[in-house]
PDB file of C-alpha atoms and ligand atoms in Angstrom:
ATOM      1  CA  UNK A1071       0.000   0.000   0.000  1.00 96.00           C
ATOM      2  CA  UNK A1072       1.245   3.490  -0.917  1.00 98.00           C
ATOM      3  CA  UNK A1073       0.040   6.253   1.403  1.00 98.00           C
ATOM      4  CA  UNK A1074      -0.671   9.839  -0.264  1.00 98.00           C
ATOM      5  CA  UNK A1075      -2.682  12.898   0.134  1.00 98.00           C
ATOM      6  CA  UNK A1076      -5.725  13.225  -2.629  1.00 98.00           C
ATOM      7  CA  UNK A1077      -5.586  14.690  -5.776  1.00 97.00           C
ATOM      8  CA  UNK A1078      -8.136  16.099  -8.534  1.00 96.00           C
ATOM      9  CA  UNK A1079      -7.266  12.881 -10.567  1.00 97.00           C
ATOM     10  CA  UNK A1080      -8.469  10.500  -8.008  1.00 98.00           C
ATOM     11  CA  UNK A1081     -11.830  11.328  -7.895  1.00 98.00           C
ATOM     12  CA  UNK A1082     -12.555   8.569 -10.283  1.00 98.00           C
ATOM     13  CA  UNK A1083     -10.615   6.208  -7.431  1.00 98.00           C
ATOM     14  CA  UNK A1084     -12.900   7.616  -4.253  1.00 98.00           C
ATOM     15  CA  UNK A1085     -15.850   7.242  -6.165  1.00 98.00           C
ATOM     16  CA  UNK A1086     -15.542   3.414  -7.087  1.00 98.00           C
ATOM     17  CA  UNK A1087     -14.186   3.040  -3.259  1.00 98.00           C
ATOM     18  CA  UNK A1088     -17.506   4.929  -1.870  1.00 98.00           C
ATOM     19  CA  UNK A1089     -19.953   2.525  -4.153  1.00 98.00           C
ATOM     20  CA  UNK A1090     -17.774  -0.735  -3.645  1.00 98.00           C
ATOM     21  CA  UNK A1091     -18.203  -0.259   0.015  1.00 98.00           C
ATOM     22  CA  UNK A1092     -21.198   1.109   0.226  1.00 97.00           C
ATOM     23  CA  UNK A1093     -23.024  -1.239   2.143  1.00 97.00           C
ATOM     24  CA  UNK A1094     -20.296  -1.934   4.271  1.00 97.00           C
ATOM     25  CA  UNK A1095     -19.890   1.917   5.007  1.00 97.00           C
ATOM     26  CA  UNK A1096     -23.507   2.656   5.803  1.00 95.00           C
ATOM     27  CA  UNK A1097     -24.164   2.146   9.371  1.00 94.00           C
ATOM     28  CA  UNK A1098     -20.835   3.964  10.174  1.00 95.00           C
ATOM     29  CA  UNK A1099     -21.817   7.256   8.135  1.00 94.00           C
ATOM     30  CA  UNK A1100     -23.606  10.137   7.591  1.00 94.00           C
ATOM     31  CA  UNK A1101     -26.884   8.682   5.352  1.00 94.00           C
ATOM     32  CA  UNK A1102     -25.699   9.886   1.717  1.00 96.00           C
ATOM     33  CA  UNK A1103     -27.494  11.272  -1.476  1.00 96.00           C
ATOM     34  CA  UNK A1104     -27.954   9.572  -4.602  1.00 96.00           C
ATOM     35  CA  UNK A1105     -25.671  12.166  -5.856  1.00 98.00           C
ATOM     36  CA  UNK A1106     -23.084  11.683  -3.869  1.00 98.00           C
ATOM     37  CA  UNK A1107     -22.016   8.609  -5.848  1.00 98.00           C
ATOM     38  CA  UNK A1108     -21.503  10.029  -8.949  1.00 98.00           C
ATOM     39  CA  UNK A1109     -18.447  11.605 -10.591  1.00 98.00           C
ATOM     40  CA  UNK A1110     -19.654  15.199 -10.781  1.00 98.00           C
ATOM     41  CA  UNK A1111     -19.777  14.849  -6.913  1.00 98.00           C
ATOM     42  CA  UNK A1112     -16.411  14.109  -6.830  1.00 98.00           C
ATOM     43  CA  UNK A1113     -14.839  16.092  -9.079  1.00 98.00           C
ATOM     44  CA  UNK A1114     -16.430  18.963  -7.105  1.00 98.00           C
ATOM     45  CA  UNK A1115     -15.465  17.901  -4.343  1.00 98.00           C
ATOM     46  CA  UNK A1116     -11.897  17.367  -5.002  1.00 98.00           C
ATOM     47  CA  UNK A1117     -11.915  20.952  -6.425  1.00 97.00           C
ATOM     48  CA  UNK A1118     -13.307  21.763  -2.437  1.00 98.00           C
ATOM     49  CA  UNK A1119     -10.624  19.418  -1.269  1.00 97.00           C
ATOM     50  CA  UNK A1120      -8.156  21.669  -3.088  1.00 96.00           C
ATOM     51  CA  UNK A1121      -9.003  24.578  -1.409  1.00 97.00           C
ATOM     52  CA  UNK A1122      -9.575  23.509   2.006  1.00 97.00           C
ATOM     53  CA  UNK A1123      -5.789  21.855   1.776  1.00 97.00           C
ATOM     54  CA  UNK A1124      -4.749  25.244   0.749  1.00 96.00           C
ATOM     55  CA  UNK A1125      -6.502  27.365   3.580  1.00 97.00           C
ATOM     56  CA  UNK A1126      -4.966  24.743   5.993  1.00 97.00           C
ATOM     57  CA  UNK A1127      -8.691  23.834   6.697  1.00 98.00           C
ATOM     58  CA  UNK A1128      -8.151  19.969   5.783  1.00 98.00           C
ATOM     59  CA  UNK A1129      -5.862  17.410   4.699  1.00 98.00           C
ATOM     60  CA  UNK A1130      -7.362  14.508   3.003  1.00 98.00           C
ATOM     61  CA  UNK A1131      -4.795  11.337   2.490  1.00 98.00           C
ATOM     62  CA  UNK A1132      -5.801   7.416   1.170  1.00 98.00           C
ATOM     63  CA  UNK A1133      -4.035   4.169   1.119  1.00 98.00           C
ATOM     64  CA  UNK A1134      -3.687   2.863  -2.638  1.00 98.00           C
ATOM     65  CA  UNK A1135      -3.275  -0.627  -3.632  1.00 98.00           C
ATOM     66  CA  UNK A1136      -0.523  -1.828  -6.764  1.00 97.00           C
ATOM     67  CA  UNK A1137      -3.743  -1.432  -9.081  1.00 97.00           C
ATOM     68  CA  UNK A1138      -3.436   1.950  -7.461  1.00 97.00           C
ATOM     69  CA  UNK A1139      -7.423   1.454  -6.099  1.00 98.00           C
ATOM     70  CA  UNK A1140      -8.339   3.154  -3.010  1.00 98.00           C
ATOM     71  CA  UNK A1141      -8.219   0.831  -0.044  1.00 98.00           C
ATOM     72  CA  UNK A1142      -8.808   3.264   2.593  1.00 98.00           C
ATOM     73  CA  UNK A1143      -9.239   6.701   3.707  1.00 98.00           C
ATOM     74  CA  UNK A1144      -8.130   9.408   6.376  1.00 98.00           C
ATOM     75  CA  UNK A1145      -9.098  13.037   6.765  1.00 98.00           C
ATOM     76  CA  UNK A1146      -7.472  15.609   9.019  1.00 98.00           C
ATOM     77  CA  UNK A1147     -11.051  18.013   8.940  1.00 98.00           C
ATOM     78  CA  UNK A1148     -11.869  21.178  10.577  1.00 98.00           C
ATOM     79  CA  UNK A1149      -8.689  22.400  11.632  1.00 98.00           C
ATOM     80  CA  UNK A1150      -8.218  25.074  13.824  1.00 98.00           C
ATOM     81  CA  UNK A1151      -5.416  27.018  14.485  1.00 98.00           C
ATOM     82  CA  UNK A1152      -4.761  30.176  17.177  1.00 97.00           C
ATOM     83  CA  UNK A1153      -4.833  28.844  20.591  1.00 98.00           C
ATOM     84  CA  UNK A1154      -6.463  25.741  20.326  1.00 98.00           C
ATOM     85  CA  UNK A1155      -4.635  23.657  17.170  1.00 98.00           C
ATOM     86  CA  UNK A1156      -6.132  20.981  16.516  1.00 98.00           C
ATOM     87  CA  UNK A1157      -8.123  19.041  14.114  1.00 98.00           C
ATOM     88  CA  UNK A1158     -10.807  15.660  13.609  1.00 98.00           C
ATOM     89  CA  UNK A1159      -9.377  12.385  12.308  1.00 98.00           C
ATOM     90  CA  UNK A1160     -12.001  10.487  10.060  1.00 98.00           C
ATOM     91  CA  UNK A1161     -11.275   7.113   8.320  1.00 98.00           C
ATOM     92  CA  UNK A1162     -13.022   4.152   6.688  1.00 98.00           C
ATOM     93  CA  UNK A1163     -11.166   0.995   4.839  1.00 98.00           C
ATOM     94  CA  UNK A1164     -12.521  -0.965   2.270  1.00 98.00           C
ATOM     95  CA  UNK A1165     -14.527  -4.078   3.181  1.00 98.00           C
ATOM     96  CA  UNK A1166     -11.592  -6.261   1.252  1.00 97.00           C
ATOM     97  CA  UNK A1167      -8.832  -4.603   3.316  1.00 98.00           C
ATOM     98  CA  UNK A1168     -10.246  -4.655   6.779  1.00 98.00           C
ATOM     99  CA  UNK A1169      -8.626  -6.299   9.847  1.00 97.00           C
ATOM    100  CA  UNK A1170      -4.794  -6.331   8.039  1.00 97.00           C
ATOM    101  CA  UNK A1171      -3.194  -3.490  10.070  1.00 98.00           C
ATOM    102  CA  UNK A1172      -3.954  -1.486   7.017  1.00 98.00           C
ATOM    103  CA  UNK A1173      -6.549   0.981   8.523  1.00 98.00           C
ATOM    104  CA  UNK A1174      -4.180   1.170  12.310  1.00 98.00           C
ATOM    105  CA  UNK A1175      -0.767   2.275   9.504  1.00 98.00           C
ATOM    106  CA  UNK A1176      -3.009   4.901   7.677  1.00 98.00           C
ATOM    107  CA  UNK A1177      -3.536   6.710  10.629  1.00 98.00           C
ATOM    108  CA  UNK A1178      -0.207   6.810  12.176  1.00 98.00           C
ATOM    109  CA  UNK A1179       0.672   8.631   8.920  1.00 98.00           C
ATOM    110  CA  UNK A1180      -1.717  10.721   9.294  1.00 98.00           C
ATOM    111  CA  UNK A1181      -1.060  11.605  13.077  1.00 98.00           C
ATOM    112  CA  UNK A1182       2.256  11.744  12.693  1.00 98.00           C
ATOM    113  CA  UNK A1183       1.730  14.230  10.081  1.00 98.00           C
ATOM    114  CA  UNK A1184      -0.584  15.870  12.025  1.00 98.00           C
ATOM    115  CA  UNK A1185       1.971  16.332  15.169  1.00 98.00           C
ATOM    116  CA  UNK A1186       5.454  16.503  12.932  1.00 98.00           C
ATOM    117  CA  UNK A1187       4.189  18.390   9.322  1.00 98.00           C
ATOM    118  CA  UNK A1188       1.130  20.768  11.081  1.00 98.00           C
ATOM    119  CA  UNK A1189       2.553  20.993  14.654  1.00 98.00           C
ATOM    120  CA  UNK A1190      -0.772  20.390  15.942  1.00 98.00           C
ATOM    121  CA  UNK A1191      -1.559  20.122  19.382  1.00 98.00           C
ATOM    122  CA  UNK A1192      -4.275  17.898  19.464  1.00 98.00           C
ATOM    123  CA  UNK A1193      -6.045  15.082  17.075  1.00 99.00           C
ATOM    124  CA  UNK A1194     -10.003  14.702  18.088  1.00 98.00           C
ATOM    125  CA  UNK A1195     -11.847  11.508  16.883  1.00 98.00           C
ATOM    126  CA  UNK A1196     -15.062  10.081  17.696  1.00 98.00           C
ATOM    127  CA  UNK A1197     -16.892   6.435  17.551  1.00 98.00           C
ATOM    128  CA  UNK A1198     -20.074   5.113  18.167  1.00 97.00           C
ATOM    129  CA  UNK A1199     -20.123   3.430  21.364  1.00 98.00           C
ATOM    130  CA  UNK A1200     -21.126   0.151  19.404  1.00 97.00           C
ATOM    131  CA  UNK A1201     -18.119   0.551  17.040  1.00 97.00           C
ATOM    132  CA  UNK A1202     -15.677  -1.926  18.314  1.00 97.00           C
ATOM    133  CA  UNK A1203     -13.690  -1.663  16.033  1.00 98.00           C
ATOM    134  CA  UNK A1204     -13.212   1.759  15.474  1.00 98.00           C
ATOM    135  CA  UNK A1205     -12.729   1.981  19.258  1.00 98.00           C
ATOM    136  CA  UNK A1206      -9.899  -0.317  19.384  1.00 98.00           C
ATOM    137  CA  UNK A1207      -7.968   1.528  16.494  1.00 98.00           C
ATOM    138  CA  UNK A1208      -8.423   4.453  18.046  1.00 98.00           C
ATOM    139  CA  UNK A1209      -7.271   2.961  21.685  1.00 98.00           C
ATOM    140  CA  UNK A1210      -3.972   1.045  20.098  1.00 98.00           C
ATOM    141  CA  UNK A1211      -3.484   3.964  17.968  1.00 98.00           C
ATOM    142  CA  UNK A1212      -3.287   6.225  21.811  1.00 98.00           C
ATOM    143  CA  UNK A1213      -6.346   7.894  21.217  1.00 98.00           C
ATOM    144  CA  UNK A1214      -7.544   8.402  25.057  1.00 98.00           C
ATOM    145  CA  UNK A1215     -11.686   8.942  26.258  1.00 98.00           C
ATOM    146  CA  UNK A1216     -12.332  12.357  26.856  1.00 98.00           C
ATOM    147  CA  UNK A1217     -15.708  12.454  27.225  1.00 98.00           C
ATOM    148  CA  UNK A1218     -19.324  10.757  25.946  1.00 98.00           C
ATOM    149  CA  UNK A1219     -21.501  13.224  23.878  1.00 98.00           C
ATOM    150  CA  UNK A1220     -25.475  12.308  23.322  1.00 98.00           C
ATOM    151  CA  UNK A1221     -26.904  12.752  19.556  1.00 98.00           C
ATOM    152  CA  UNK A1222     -23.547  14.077  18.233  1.00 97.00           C
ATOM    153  CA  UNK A1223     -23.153  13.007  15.004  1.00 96.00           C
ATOM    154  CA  UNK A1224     -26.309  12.075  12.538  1.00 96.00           C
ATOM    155  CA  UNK A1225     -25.040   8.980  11.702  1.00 95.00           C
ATOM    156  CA  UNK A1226     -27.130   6.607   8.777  1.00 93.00           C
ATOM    157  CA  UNK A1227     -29.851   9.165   9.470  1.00 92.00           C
ATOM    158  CA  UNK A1228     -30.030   9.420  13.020  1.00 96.00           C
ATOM    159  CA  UNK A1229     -29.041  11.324  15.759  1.00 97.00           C
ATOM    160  CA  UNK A1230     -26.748   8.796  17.499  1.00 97.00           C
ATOM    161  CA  UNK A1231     -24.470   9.196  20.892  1.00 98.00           C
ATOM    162  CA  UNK A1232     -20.516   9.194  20.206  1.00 98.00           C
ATOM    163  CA  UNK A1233     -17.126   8.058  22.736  1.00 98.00           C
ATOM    164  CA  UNK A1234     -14.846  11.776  22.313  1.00 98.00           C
ATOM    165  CA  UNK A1235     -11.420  10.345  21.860  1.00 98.00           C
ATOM    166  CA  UNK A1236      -8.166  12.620  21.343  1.00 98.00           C
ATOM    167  CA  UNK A1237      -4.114  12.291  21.208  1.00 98.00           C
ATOM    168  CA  UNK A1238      -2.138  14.913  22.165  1.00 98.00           C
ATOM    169  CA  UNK A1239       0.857  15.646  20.251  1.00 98.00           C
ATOM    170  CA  UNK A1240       3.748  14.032  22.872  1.00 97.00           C
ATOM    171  CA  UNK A1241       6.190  17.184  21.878  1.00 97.00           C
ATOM    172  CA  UNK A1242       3.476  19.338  24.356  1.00 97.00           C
ATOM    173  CA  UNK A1243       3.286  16.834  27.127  1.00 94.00           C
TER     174      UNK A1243
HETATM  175  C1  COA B 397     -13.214   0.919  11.999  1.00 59.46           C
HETATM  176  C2  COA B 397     -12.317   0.404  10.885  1.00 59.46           C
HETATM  177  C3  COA B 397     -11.654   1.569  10.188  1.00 59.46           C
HETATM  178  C4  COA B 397     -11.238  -0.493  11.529  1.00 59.46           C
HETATM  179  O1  COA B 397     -10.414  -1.035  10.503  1.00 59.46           O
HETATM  180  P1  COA B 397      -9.503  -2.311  10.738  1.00 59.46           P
HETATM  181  O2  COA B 397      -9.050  -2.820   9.421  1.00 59.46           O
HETATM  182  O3  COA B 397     -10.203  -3.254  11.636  1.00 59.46           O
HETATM  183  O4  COA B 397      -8.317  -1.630  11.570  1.00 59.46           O
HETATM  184  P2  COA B 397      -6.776  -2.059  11.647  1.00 59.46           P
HETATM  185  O5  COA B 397      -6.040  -1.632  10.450  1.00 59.46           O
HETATM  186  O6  COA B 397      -6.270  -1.487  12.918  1.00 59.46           O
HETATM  187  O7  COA B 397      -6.819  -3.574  11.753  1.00 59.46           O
HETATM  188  C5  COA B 397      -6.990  -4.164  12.998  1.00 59.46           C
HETATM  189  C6  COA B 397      -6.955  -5.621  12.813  1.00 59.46           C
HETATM  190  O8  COA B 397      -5.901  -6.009  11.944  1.00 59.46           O
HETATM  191  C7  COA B 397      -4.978  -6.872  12.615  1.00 59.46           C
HETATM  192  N1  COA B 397      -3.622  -6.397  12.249  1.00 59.46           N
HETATM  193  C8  COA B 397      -2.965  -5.363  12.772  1.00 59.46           C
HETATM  194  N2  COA B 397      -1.768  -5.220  12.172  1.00 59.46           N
HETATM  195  C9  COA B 397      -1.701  -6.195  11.237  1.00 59.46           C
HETATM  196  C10 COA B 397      -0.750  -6.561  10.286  1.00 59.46           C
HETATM  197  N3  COA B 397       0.426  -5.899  10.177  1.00 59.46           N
HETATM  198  N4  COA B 397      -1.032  -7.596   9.465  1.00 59.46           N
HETATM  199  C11 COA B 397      -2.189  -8.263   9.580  1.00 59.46           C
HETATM  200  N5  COA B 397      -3.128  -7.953  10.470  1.00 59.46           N
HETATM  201  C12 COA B 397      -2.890  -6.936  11.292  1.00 59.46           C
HETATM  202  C13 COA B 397      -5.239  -6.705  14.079  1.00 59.46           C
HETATM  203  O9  COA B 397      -4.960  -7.892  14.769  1.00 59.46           O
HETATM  204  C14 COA B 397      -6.697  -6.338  14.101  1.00 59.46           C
HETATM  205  O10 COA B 397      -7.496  -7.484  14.000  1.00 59.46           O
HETATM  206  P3  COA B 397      -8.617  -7.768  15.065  1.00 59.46           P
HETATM  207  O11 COA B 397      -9.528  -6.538  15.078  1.00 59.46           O
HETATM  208  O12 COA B 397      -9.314  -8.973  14.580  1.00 59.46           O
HETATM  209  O13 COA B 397      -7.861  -7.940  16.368  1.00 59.46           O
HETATM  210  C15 COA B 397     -13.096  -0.454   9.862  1.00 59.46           C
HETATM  211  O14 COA B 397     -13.775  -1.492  10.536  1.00 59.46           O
HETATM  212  C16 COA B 397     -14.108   0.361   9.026  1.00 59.46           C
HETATM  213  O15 COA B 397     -13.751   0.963   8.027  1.00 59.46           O
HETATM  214  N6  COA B 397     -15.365   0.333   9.468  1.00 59.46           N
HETATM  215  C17 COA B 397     -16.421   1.039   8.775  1.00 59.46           C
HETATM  216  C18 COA B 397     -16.246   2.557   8.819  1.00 59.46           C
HETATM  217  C19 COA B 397     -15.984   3.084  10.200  1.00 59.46           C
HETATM  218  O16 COA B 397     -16.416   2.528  11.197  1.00 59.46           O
HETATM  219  N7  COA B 397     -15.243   4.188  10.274  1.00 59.46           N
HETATM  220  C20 COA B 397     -14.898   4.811  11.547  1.00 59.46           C
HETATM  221  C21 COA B 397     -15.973   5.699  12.034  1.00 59.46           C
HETATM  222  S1  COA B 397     -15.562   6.366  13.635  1.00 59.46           S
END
């Protein structure tokens, strides 16, 4: 697997990842429209992608297999910077790929960007108490519990309750 941060081209690549794993993907996220699984989606949103990676706003990175497919994602999202730096980590693997370390590698690239490339301060992610697997990533990656928010995210279209998670960057401990 090569790790790398998206471009315009792959929005081909995200797209057949998205409806590939769509049913696999579906009690995990928000509920999506028929139009998000079609190219002109993705082409505009890579062109949002663009800019948000330029503003500092968001970095947006996948795991690609030799046939250069898409075998799983991670976003940095919602930066912010000033006093507070930080930013939410978001990921998903494909169906084919899951349970091979693949998903746990991904993110250390990503946090160690996060803490080394952005000097961030602080990496957020949240899981939905009945995602076990999500919550041991996060846990073996050294995400630690901060907290347990009701009807945070709306999640497959409903308001459901989520496990706050964050790392601190170890250079500020
Ligand atoms: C949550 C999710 C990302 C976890 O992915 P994952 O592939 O299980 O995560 P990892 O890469 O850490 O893999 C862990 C498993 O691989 C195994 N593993 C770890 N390193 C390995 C390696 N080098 N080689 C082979 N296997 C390895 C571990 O033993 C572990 O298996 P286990 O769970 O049976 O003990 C995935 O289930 C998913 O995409 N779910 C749907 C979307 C979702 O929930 N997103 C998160 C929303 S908060």
């Amino acid at each position: 697997m090569e790790f790398r941060k998206t471009a315009h081209a792959d929005a081909q690549r995200l797209l057949d990842f998205y409806v590939e794993n769509r049913t696999h993907l579906a009690l995990w996220e928000p509920e999506r429209s028929d139009r998000f699984y079609t190219l002109d989606y993705w082409q505009e949103q890579m062109q949002n992608r663009t800019a948000e990676m330029q503003e500092g706003r968001a970095v947006y990175f996948m795991a690609v297999d030799d046939r250069d497919n898409v075998g799983a994602v991670c976003n940095l999202t919602n930066i912010v910077r000033g006093v507070f730096q930080a930013g939410y980590m978001g990921y998903a693997v494909a169906k084919t790929y899951q349970g091979q370390g693949i998903m746990k590698a991904l993110c250390v690239h990503v946090v160690d960007y996060a803490f080394e490339e952005l000097q961030l301060n602080r990496v957020m992610s949240n899981y939905l108490p009945h995602n076990e697997r999500s919550g041991n990533l996060l846990k073996s990656l050294g995400f630690g519990q901060e907290g347990y928010a009701r009807r945070y995210l709306k999640i497959n279209g409903h308001w459901e309750d989520h496990i706050l998670t964050a790392k601190i960057n170890p250079a500020n401990l």
